[in-house]
XYZ file of C-alpha atoms in Angstrom:
720
model
C 127.088 48.524 62.817
C 126.563 48.973 66.553
C 123.574 51.007 67.490
C 125.513 53.601 69.443
C 127.232 54.679 66.203
C 124.153 56.575 65.094
C 123.060 57.760 68.483
C 124.659 61.325 68.341
C 122.826 61.933 65.102
C 119.622 60.669 66.398
C 120.120 62.765 69.491
C 120.460 65.927 67.463
C 117.678 65.369 65.010
C 115.036 64.046 67.504
C 115.468 66.825 69.934
C 115.438 69.509 67.249
C 112.366 67.924 65.687
C 110.442 67.663 68.999
C 111.447 71.175 69.925
C 110.345 72.633 66.590
C 106.977 70.656 66.809
C 106.400 71.960 70.269
C 106.954 75.602 69.215
C 104.624 75.325 66.259
C 101.783 74.411 68.591
C 100.013 77.575 69.421
C 97.029 78.141 71.742
C 93.935 79.789 70.326
C 93.476 83.462 71.152
C 90.360 85.624 71.081
C 89.744 87.658 67.996
C 90.099 91.521 68.454
C 86.586 93.150 68.594
C 85.611 95.762 66.081
C 87.006 99.264 66.197
C 85.127 102.115 67.967
C 85.097 105.944 67.656
C 85.797 106.668 71.329
C 87.525 105.070 74.292
C 86.858 105.916 77.845
C 89.459 104.759 80.381
C 87.776 104.999 83.902
C 90.209 104.399 86.784
C 89.301 103.756 90.353
C 92.544 102.992 92.367
C 92.067 100.090 94.757
C 88.791 98.824 93.288
C 88.686 95.012 93.811
C 86.128 92.448 92.879
C 85.034 92.057 96.466
C 83.780 95.621 96.402
C 81.432 94.884 93.441
C 77.821 93.810 94.226
C 74.281 94.605 92.928
C 73.674 96.511 96.095
C 76.878 98.667 96.468
C 77.667 99.182 92.818
C 74.659 98.581 90.779
C 75.941 100.418 87.713
C 79.221 98.494 87.558
C 77.366 95.222 88.177
C 75.049 95.785 85.200
C 78.081 96.808 83.078
C 79.950 93.600 84.160
C 76.931 91.620 83.165
C 76.808 92.865 79.648
C 80.560 93.366 79.083
C 83.764 91.196 79.590
C 85.507 90.991 82.924
C 88.917 89.976 84.186
C 91.511 90.158 87.050
C 93.835 93.086 86.558
C 97.456 92.840 87.630
C 98.656 96.405 88.440
C 102.406 95.744 88.299
C 104.460 99.023 87.722
C 108.098 99.902 88.086
C 107.636 100.060 91.941
C 106.058 97.731 94.481
C 103.544 98.305 95.746
C 101.924 100.131 92.796
C 100.823 103.468 94.349
C 98.051 105.404 92.740
C 100.472 107.867 91.029
C 102.598 104.849 89.749
C 99.412 103.239 88.362
C 98.211 106.252 86.474
C 101.717 106.778 85.067
C 101.897 103.100 83.938
C 98.489 103.359 82.292
C 99.677 106.346 80.228
C 102.994 104.743 79.393
C 101.759 101.321 78.311
C 104.861 100.113 80.133
C 106.078 99.578 83.680
C 106.593 103.145 84.894
C 107.161 104.879 88.231
C 106.837 108.354 89.727
C 110.176 110.125 90.610
C 108.981 111.805 93.697
C 110.295 111.039 97.269
C 108.682 108.015 98.908
C 107.664 107.579 102.452
C 107.814 104.438 104.653
C 104.759 102.977 102.953
C 106.647 103.100 99.642
C 104.403 105.637 98.022
C 105.176 109.223 97.087
C 104.822 111.688 99.981
C 102.982 114.327 97.787
C 100.578 114.208 94.819
C 101.759 115.449 91.389
C 101.221 119.137 90.818
C 98.620 119.879 88.117
C 98.711 123.550 86.883
C 95.943 125.083 84.813
C 97.567 127.889 82.645
C 94.189 128.175 80.826
C 90.611 126.955 81.143
C 91.064 124.314 78.449
C 93.982 122.005 79.444
C 96.516 121.582 82.146
C 100.233 121.077 82.688
C 102.344 118.735 84.885
C 105.554 120.556 85.670
C 107.220 117.347 86.966
C 106.459 115.280 83.815
C 109.789 115.956 82.120
C 111.705 114.900 85.243
C 109.597 111.762 85.511
C 110.291 110.777 81.822
C 114.070 111.176 82.455
C 113.783 109.224 85.672
C 112.150 106.202 83.861
C 114.596 106.501 81.079
C 117.783 106.709 83.185
C 116.856 104.667 86.397
C 114.405 102.149 85.342
C 115.136 99.157 83.052
C 111.870 98.976 81.130
C 112.207 101.796 78.679
C 108.927 103.300 79.625
C 107.959 106.763 78.234
C 105.218 108.356 80.386
C 102.670 110.006 78.004
C 103.219 107.531 75.169
C 99.472 106.867 75.139
C 98.172 110.414 74.800
C 101.052 111.157 72.398
C 99.609 108.591 70.003
C 96.227 110.380 69.590
C 95.386 113.868 68.467
C 93.323 114.895 71.610
C 92.892 113.407 75.149
C 90.451 114.455 77.899
C 91.428 113.987 81.518
C 89.106 114.272 84.438
C 90.621 114.381 87.928
C 94.163 114.671 89.058
C 95.004 111.024 88.613
C 93.734 110.978 85.118
C 95.949 114.049 84.363
C 99.081 112.019 85.201
C 97.952 109.379 82.688
C 96.895 111.760 80.016
C 99.849 114.138 80.190
C 102.120 114.053 77.123
C 105.858 113.559 77.663
C 106.425 117.286 77.990
C 103.597 117.569 80.486
C 100.729 119.044 78.575
C 97.195 117.721 79.029
C 94.980 118.521 76.084
C 91.639 119.038 77.892
C 91.308 118.844 81.663
C 88.518 119.094 84.288
C 89.400 118.661 88.036
C 86.104 116.992 88.665
C 83.436 115.270 86.533
C 80.875 117.840 85.296
C 77.216 117.389 85.979
C 76.671 116.651 82.406
C 79.870 115.437 80.751
C 78.431 114.589 77.398
C 80.121 117.349 75.420
C 83.435 116.991 77.291
C 83.580 113.199 76.537
C 82.726 113.694 72.886
C 85.368 116.418 72.404
C 88.362 113.835 72.019
C 88.610 110.263 70.900
C 90.364 109.219 74.181
C 89.177 110.185 77.667
C 90.754 109.188 80.974
C 88.609 109.652 84.095
C 89.575 109.466 87.879
C 86.499 108.596 89.920
C 88.278 108.470 93.194
C 90.097 105.802 95.052
C 89.163 103.014 97.591
C 91.928 103.154 100.232
C 90.617 101.704 103.469
C 90.375 98.138 104.577
C 87.377 98.845 106.665
C 84.368 97.263 104.866
C 82.053 100.093 105.553
C 84.455 102.718 104.408
C 85.121 100.663 101.263
C 81.621 100.302 100.557
C 80.973 104.051 100.808
C 83.914 104.883 98.488
C 82.749 102.239 95.974
C 79.227 103.680 96.066
C 80.475 107.113 95.179
C 82.598 105.844 92.387
C 79.607 103.857 91.107
C 77.351 106.994 91.028
C 79.974 108.868 88.969
C 80.241 105.941 86.643
C 76.544 106.087 86.112
C 76.808 109.690 84.851
C 79.719 108.614 82.648
C 77.733 105.819 81.035
C 74.744 107.997 80.522
C 76.865 110.553 78.640
C 79.153 108.279 76.698
C 79.318 108.881 72.952
C 77.838 106.446 70.505
C 80.100 103.544 69.408
C 82.343 103.846 72.358
C 84.405 101.454 74.523
C 84.404 101.965 78.242
C 87.210 100.338 80.305
C 86.870 100.436 84.132
C 90.019 99.427 86.029
C 91.340 99.410 89.448
C 94.512 100.973 88.378
C 96.678 100.671 91.481
C 97.042 99.309 94.961
C 95.984 101.559 97.918
C 97.790 99.536 100.710
C 101.170 98.071 101.276
C 100.094 94.593 99.918
C 99.785 94.033 96.279
C 96.237 92.725 95.139
C 94.338 91.809 91.891
C 91.846 94.452 90.749
C 88.840 94.945 88.702
C 88.891 95.124 84.950
C 85.671 95.523 82.863
C 85.228 96.319 79.204
C 81.879 97.424 77.795
C 81.394 98.140 74.073
C 80.672 96.709 70.695
C 82.272 93.170 70.544
C 83.009 92.897 74.261
C 79.807 91.204 75.276
C 79.687 88.590 78.023
C 83.168 87.102 78.054
C 86.518 86.946 79.845
C 89.227 89.438 79.257
C 92.613 88.150 78.269
C 95.828 89.262 76.610
C 98.898 87.797 74.838
C 100.949 89.341 77.686
C 99.337 86.932 80.107
C 98.061 84.010 77.770
C 95.571 83.249 80.551
C 91.799 83.709 80.160
C 90.479 86.120 82.776
C 93.924 87.886 83.321
C 95.355 91.115 81.926
C 97.928 93.604 83.030
C 97.629 97.349 83.535
C 100.165 97.814 80.709
C 97.663 96.183 78.348
C 95.079 98.988 78.705
C 97.072 101.522 76.533
C 97.469 99.169 73.553
C 93.903 97.971 74.005
C 92.594 101.605 73.686
C 94.692 102.283 70.592
C 93.831 99.092 68.954
C 90.075 99.666 69.609
C 90.413 103.118 68.054
C 92.191 101.623 64.966
C 95.337 103.499 65.705
C 98.928 102.136 65.278
C 100.841 101.321 68.520
C 103.992 103.392 69.043
C 106.947 101.287 67.968
C 108.844 99.624 70.805
C 107.361 101.788 73.623
C 104.538 99.517 74.862
C 105.312 96.223 76.729
C 101.622 95.451 77.040
C 99.489 93.851 74.347
C 95.907 94.678 73.280
C 93.375 92.765 75.285
C 90.834 90.456 73.676
C 87.644 88.759 74.653
C 87.179 84.965 74.930
C 83.788 83.353 75.531
C 82.593 80.563 77.980
C 82.005 82.875 80.887
C 79.390 81.602 83.285
C 75.878 82.886 82.485
C 75.372 83.639 86.275
C 77.154 86.860 86.909
C 77.602 86.153 90.657
C 79.463 82.840 89.750
C 81.591 84.604 87.153
C 82.589 87.371 89.503
C 83.373 84.918 92.266
C 86.196 83.530 90.153
C 88.411 86.734 89.976
C 87.552 87.467 93.602
C 88.629 84.055 94.704
C 91.878 84.481 92.586
C 92.585 87.713 94.451
C 92.137 85.920 97.758
C 94.354 82.998 96.682
C 97.120 85.218 95.358
C 97.259 87.216 98.511
C 97.443 84.060 100.700
C 99.940 82.503 98.356
C 102.547 85.209 98.952
C 102.338 84.884 102.664
C 102.369 81.080 102.842
C 105.105 80.456 100.071
C 107.838 82.279 102.034
C 107.515 80.061 105.121
C 106.960 76.909 103.161
C 110.332 77.129 101.302
C 111.986 78.471 104.423
C 110.899 75.349 106.382
C 111.818 73.160 103.405
C 115.277 74.617 103.358
C 115.621 74.094 107.178
C 114.418 70.569 106.865
C 116.971 69.828 104.233
C 119.702 71.297 106.414
C 118.731 69.047 109.375
C 118.584 66.020 107.141
C 121.917 66.749 105.688
C 123.565 66.951 109.104
C 121.844 63.724 110.204
C 122.988 61.951 107.127
C 126.763 62.234 107.714
C 127.151 59.739 110.593
C 124.674 57.359 108.884
C 126.754 57.434 105.618
C 130.053 56.771 107.683
C 128.518 53.790 109.338
C 126.454 52.421 106.331
C 129.250 50.371 104.747
C 129.864 47.070 106.496
C 133.574 46.322 106.960
C 135.242 43.423 108.593
C 137.574 43.806 111.687
C 137.313 44.732 115.275
C 137.972 48.545 114.668
C 135.082 49.059 112.307
C 132.208 51.187 113.693
C 128.965 49.284 114.480
C 126.291 49.644 111.805
C 123.475 52.022 112.482
C 120.232 50.453 113.941
C 117.975 49.163 111.209
C 115.150 51.205 112.407
C 117.124 54.406 112.258
C 118.074 53.668 108.693
C 114.544 52.834 107.748
C 113.194 56.072 109.345
C 115.868 58.142 107.601
C 114.946 56.628 104.198
C 111.296 57.518 104.835
C 112.262 61.038 105.813
C 114.350 61.317 102.705
C 111.494 60.211 100.492
C 109.165 62.639 102.125
C 111.656 65.618 101.649
C 111.950 64.732 97.953
C 108.154 64.621 97.509
C 107.528 67.874 99.446
C 107.149 70.178 96.471
C 105.012 67.749 94.435
C 102.734 67.277 97.433
C 102.450 71.014 97.941
C 101.505 71.358 94.319
C 98.623 68.893 94.678
C 97.599 70.664 97.840
C 96.745 73.740 95.786
C 93.858 71.709 94.291
C 92.158 72.232 97.689
C 90.858 75.840 98.392
C 92.852 76.210 101.620
C 92.908 79.998 101.175
C 89.280 80.329 101.779
C 89.547 79.213 105.488
C 90.159 81.708 108.200
C 93.736 80.399 108.744
C 95.230 79.713 105.405
C 98.693 78.902 106.681
C 97.692 76.124 109.000
C 95.169 74.912 106.439
C 97.803 74.613 103.648
C 100.159 72.834 106.023
C 97.519 70.343 107.078
C 96.534 69.597 103.391
C 100.157 69.322 102.361
C 101.063 66.933 105.223
C 98.074 64.680 104.420
C 99.069 64.528 100.660
C 102.724 64.129 101.603
C 101.907 61.219 103.962
C 99.834 59.387 101.379
C 102.520 59.834 98.732
C 105.256 58.702 101.047
C 103.303 55.620 102.103
C 102.621 54.750 98.438
C 106.364 54.736 97.904
C 107.260 52.920 101.090
C 104.796 50.010 100.640
C 105.260 49.556 96.971
C 106.687 46.273 95.800
C 109.708 48.077 94.300
C 110.742 49.854 97.442
C 113.269 47.224 98.407
C 115.268 47.581 95.236
C 118.225 50.012 95.256
C 116.839 52.351 92.798
C 113.193 51.598 93.742
C 112.516 54.734 95.813
C 114.447 56.990 93.452
C 112.475 55.681 90.411
C 109.100 55.978 92.091
C 109.573 59.414 93.413
C 111.009 60.923 90.257
C 108.118 59.150 88.325
C 105.580 60.728 90.626
C 107.309 64.138 90.286
C 107.390 64.048 86.494
C 103.759 62.881 86.197
C 102.431 65.437 88.768
C 104.111 68.447 87.236
C 103.723 67.244 83.698
C 99.901 66.615 84.241
C 99.537 70.112 85.576
C 101.284 71.576 82.549
C 99.151 69.462 80.197
C 95.897 70.803 81.873
C 96.784 74.368 81.675
C 98.992 74.703 84.815
C 96.010 75.669 86.922
C 97.735 74.472 90.176
C 100.770 76.647 89.507
C 98.851 79.985 88.943
C 98.787 81.572 92.425
C 100.000 78.378 93.907
C 102.525 78.134 96.707
C 104.962 76.209 94.573
C 103.991 78.060 91.384
C 103.967 81.773 90.533
C 101.730 84.718 91.582
C 99.725 86.889 89.257
C 100.560 89.715 91.689
C 104.261 89.655 90.586
C 103.313 90.146 86.953
C 106.056 88.050 85.674
C 104.153 84.866 84.507
C 100.518 83.977 84.283
C 100.576 80.710 82.357
C 102.827 77.726 81.635
C 105.733 76.365 83.772
C 106.957 78.393 86.636
C 110.543 78.533 88.098
C 109.899 75.993 90.813
C 107.975 73.801 88.361
C 110.848 73.993 85.871
C 113.376 72.757 88.530
C 111.265 69.997 89.756
C 110.257 68.709 86.256
C 113.919 68.947 85.154
C 114.880 66.629 87.932
C 111.961 64.353 87.373
C 112.532 64.052 83.590
C 116.345 63.471 83.786
C 116.252 61.054 86.580
C 113.284 59.135 85.214
C 115.163 58.930 81.966
C 118.224 57.648 83.784
C 116.253 54.931 85.591
C 114.660 53.794 82.431
C 117.839 53.873 80.542
C 119.514 51.761 83.112
C 117.058 48.969 82.257
C 118.208 48.581 78.656
C 121.416 47.600 76.882
C 124.241 50.104 77.278
C 124.260 50.954 73.589
C 120.590 51.890 73.595
C 120.660 54.137 76.686
C 121.364 57.350 74.940
C 118.249 56.693 72.819
C 116.173 56.356 75.895
C 117.614 59.441 77.469
C 116.783 61.445 74.257
C 113.320 60.095 73.851
C 112.266 60.785 77.415
C 114.148 64.195 77.375
C 112.713 65.121 74.095
C 109.249 64.827 75.559
C 110.271 66.987 78.441
C 111.646 69.650 75.980
C 108.270 69.739 74.182
C 106.382 70.054 77.453
C 108.526 72.863 78.670
C 109.038 74.806 75.455
C 105.697 74.556 73.702
C 103.736 77.786 74.040
C 100.632 75.780 74.550
C 102.111 73.845 77.477
C 105.147 75.155 79.495
C 105.630 78.239 77.410
C 109.229 78.517 78.504
C 111.620 78.442 75.553
C 114.604 79.431 77.840
C 113.763 76.380 80.040
C 113.508 74.195 76.998
C 116.930 75.262 75.690
C 118.386 74.596 79.233
C 116.707 71.156 79.467
C 118.001 70.372 75.972
C 121.613 71.044 77.227
C 120.980 68.753 80.260
C 119.522 66.032 78.101
C 122.375 66.190 75.545
C 125.008 65.836 78.272
C 123.123 63.162 79.994
C 122.736 61.191 76.783
C 126.396 61.661 76.041
C 127.577 60.054 79.252
C 124.786 57.481 79.937
C 126.876 54.659 78.598
C 129.569 55.334 81.197
C 133.070 56.685 80.882
C 134.243 60.250 80.827
C 132.770 63.354 79.013
C 135.141 63.102 76.063
C 135.682 65.906 73.455
C 133.490 64.062 70.916
C 130.668 63.694 73.379
C 130.767 67.440 74.295
C 130.789 68.283 70.624
C 127.630 66.320 69.859
C 125.951 67.608 72.966
C 126.888 71.215 72.056
C 125.570 70.670 68.378
C 122.311 69.384 69.787
C 121.971 72.247 72.185
C 122.775 74.845 69.630
C 120.417 73.276 67.127
C 117.516 73.400 69.525
C 118.328 76.896 70.593
C 118.479 78.241 66.931
C 115.270 76.367 66.106
C 113.467 77.833 69.128
C 114.873 81.358 68.324
C 114.052 81.229 64.583
C 110.502 80.152 64.985
C 109.939 82.497 67.926
C 111.384 85.582 66.255
C 109.184 85.012 63.196
C 105.980 85.275 65.264
C 104.088 88.531 65.648
C 105.630 90.757 68.180
C 102.873 90.219 70.748
C 103.218 86.354 70.649
C 106.990 86.110 70.977
C 108.614 84.338 73.929
C 111.708 85.323 75.708
C 114.168 84.294 73.042
C 112.314 86.117 70.268
C 112.037 89.317 72.376
C 115.768 89.156 73.276
C 116.748 88.819 69.558
C 114.472 91.523 68.624
C 115.898 93.816 71.278
C 119.432 92.986 69.963
C 118.316 94.050 66.495
C 116.968 97.434 67.578
C 119.956 98.182 69.940
C 118.086 97.603 73.272
C 119.600 94.332 74.151
C 121.625 95.909 76.822
C 118.417 97.001 78.704
C 117.154 93.406 78.458
C 120.433 92.063 79.929
C 120.284 94.626 82.740
C 116.726 93.651 83.568
C 117.806 89.936 83.631
C 120.858 90.732 85.806
C 118.722 92.718 88.286
C 116.136 89.903 88.488
C 118.952 87.357 89.043
C 120.405 89.515 91.888
C 117.038 89.840 93.547
C 116.375 86.175 93.302
C 119.864 85.303 94.589
C 119.604 87.338 97.713
C 115.875 87.134 98.466
C 114.725 83.483 97.846
C 114.900 80.505 100.198
C 115.530 78.384 96.998
C 119.058 79.831 97.065
C 119.538 78.174 100.384
C 118.210 74.935 99.079
C 120.658 75.088 96.133
C 123.714 75.841 98.367
C 122.829 73.222 100.928
C 122.367 70.646 98.163
C 125.682 71.456 96.609
C 127.371 71.270 100.075
C 125.787 67.896 100.838
C 126.966 66.473 97.457
C 130.475 67.883 97.617
C 131.343 67.485 101.298
C 129.536 64.216 101.975
C 128.108 62.108 99.105
C 131.206 62.543 96.880
C 133.631 61.622 99.682
C 135.213 58.105 99.682
C 132.699 57.268 102.407
C 129.767 58.968 100.867
C 128.624 56.318 98.514
C 127.703 58.520 95.551
C 130.807 57.500 93.459
C 129.951 53.843 93.986
C 126.303 54.522 92.853
C 127.521 56.313 89.822
C 129.899 53.302 89.050
C 127.167 50.795 89.398
C 124.456 52.918 87.662
C 125.957 55.089 85.007
C 122.627 56.078 83.411
C 121.554 57.374 86.819
C 124.818 59.285 87.049
C 124.085 60.716 83.618
C 120.741 62.141 84.786
C 122.282 63.588 87.920
C 124.970 65.195 85.800
C 122.459 66.692 83.462
C 120.398 68.301 86.260
C 122.852 70.993 87.336
C 123.676 71.732 83.765
C 120.101 72.377 82.971
C 119.266 74.167 86.157
C 122.161 76.607 86.028
C 121.734 77.424 82.297
C 118.040 78.059 83.065
C 118.868 80.288 85.991
C 121.382 82.345 84.148
C 119.386 82.899 81.012
C 116.006 83.157 82.728
C 117.060 85.741 85.408
C 116.132 83.438 88.295
C 119.723 82.808 89.605
C 119.783 79.588 91.712
C 116.007 79.198 92.037
C 115.671 76.540 89.413
C 118.658 74.640 90.863
C 117.229 75.040 94.341
C 113.942 73.437 93.240
C 115.829 70.603 91.491
C 118.057 70.002 94.523
C 114.983 69.651 96.738
C 114.120 66.525 94.736
C 117.526 65.277 93.759
C 119.700 65.482 96.855
C 117.501 63.502 99.218
C 117.157 60.792 96.578
C 120.854 60.723 95.954
C 121.513 60.393 99.628
C 119.078 57.650 99.915
C 120.467 55.753 96.945
C 124.043 56.135 98.366
C 122.846 54.637 101.594
C 121.499 51.691 99.754
C 124.627 50.949 97.802
C 126.891 51.355 100.797
C 124.767 48.899 102.739
C 125.427 46.290 100.025
C 129.061 47.287 99.395
C 130.304 43.976 100.765
C 127.875 41.941 98.697
C 129.208 39.693 95.909
C 127.639 40.218 92.356
C 126.664 37.480 89.958
C 127.050 38.870 86.485
C 124.781 37.348 83.827
C 123.815 38.600 80.379
C 125.989 40.694 78.110
C 129.434 40.887 79.590
C 129.692 44.423 78.226
C 126.870 45.577 80.438
C 127.740 47.190 83.671
C 125.884 46.249 86.801
C 122.151 46.961 86.251
C 119.045 44.988 85.976
C 120.867 41.928 84.594
C 123.779 42.175 87.117
C 122.031 41.889 90.504
C 123.777 41.665 93.813
C 123.112 38.394 95.500
C 121.512 40.077 98.558
C 117.788 40.103 98.267
C 116.136 43.351 97.386
C 119.397 45.134 96.589
C 118.587 46.295 93.054
């Protein structure tokens, strides 16, 4: 029996087994601390870690020393998160936004009205309208007031706290407009207290220090009056400027000593979201969470924080600085990358037309060799740009006074070294030499980052920002696109080296490793990306032996894709609600009738990504180059595909995986754009190579059933 007769079965079983194994691996999470009798949520809008010091905020400094600390992402339904939005999100445990009119800064033009019909509580007359606004006009299903509605009694001190502590119908159980001189009795009157200690709104260092000092003085009175067996959470609950920032989060109470704060919603030590504070408060009190209202998850404490408090606080402060710089630099990096790809695409057309040597007086003269060599080097550099930028994030360029030029300088140095390594390697002269080395570098670089915790992608220029609140760990959108291209083309290059009957096996084995790396919660943590990559691997394996995509091949590829999808979904949906990935949450939403809201959120995210990302331009330019140039009779790509069917298979699988990931993941063409940034320059370079040897004679040796590959080498030196 020939080996290829059992390849479809092997494809299905192996990818399913690897996907299931990857999903069963789960990172360790911190154990929830003991319950307490009281929880005090202390909010200081705008408070950042750069404001905390033993001189300016001695009380908060000591509290951070004995408690647990972390970086707080204050994402809400609006960007930026204004103070009112932040307080509302805190009380909803979900991404909420205030319904009032917004000025040029994006924040409400007036503060919420707080009425005091009696001397006990308060009332927010706009609360009902805000609840309707979040229900009808926001896709998150937030219910402002869900947190205070979950306890019998809530205390609010200050107008911001009243917004967080107001029940859905607007009532605040106990309210004081300012912190009393002795708040002991007030804080002991309810199990939950929310306190507004003022905001820090200026960027002037002296003004910020004065505001932080006032908040710290009030915090000292709160801590002196706190009830026994209580948990105090201090948080910078919102931004106070037009730019989003990371803010302070400190937990002080029984079981929260000396660690990092984390949450299943971030899966990253030292990071939690504003929406996590409400479930943290209820979990600490031993109260059940409201069903399906909270999107956040209860925070936990993990150890291994540096003993030196200054060193510990420098980490979240540095993360805030990096995240701010990343947003500014990423836009122009991808913009320049898209522009460079456009220029290379235009320059490639005349070279492709003159690359094939033809006899006769009317044939155009070949391009100068130096020009072809220079173009090949530029194409290699273009394909390595994103991996080089990822490595550049290992250098703290954001700490310089000019982060943009510093990042550019580091990236150019890394890119130059990587390009030189490819150019002067012994395999560079082979037709597939540059392609194989570049995709190998790409897969290894991104894969190594994923295996070591995706540290380069967090707040990295080619990664994801903690400010956006979408992802804090695992594989990002750009990383998924680049890794998809690297895995599938590496599989194609390796498969090209073996007998045709064994090529699907090689494609499946290499692709299966990629599926695990992408889908495992401990690694890439992207089940949607794993499903998409499975589809790409299945299609690539089906056509890797050459020929057309027949009905039988489509059937086996579809079975493999559906099997992996079902496996991922089944395992994911059986996890606890707080640990589920995208597939599990979507199936759960379908079960409770809120699947339409999930689809709406995904559609809105796709539209925003489609219209606002330079990666869309990269995807469109790549598609235009392939269709209008490389696939033309003079473009060389068809010849490349005919000679190297396994490489063709990899290139066919890439758009399949990238488009599925974009549609299901709500990222539109972003994954495809990242994949195109690697794939299209390499396809153009390889097409140039095969056109340059189009007139060479080929000596066929080995198995006559093998197509041209490692055993069928053109006679010209260095052509394969």
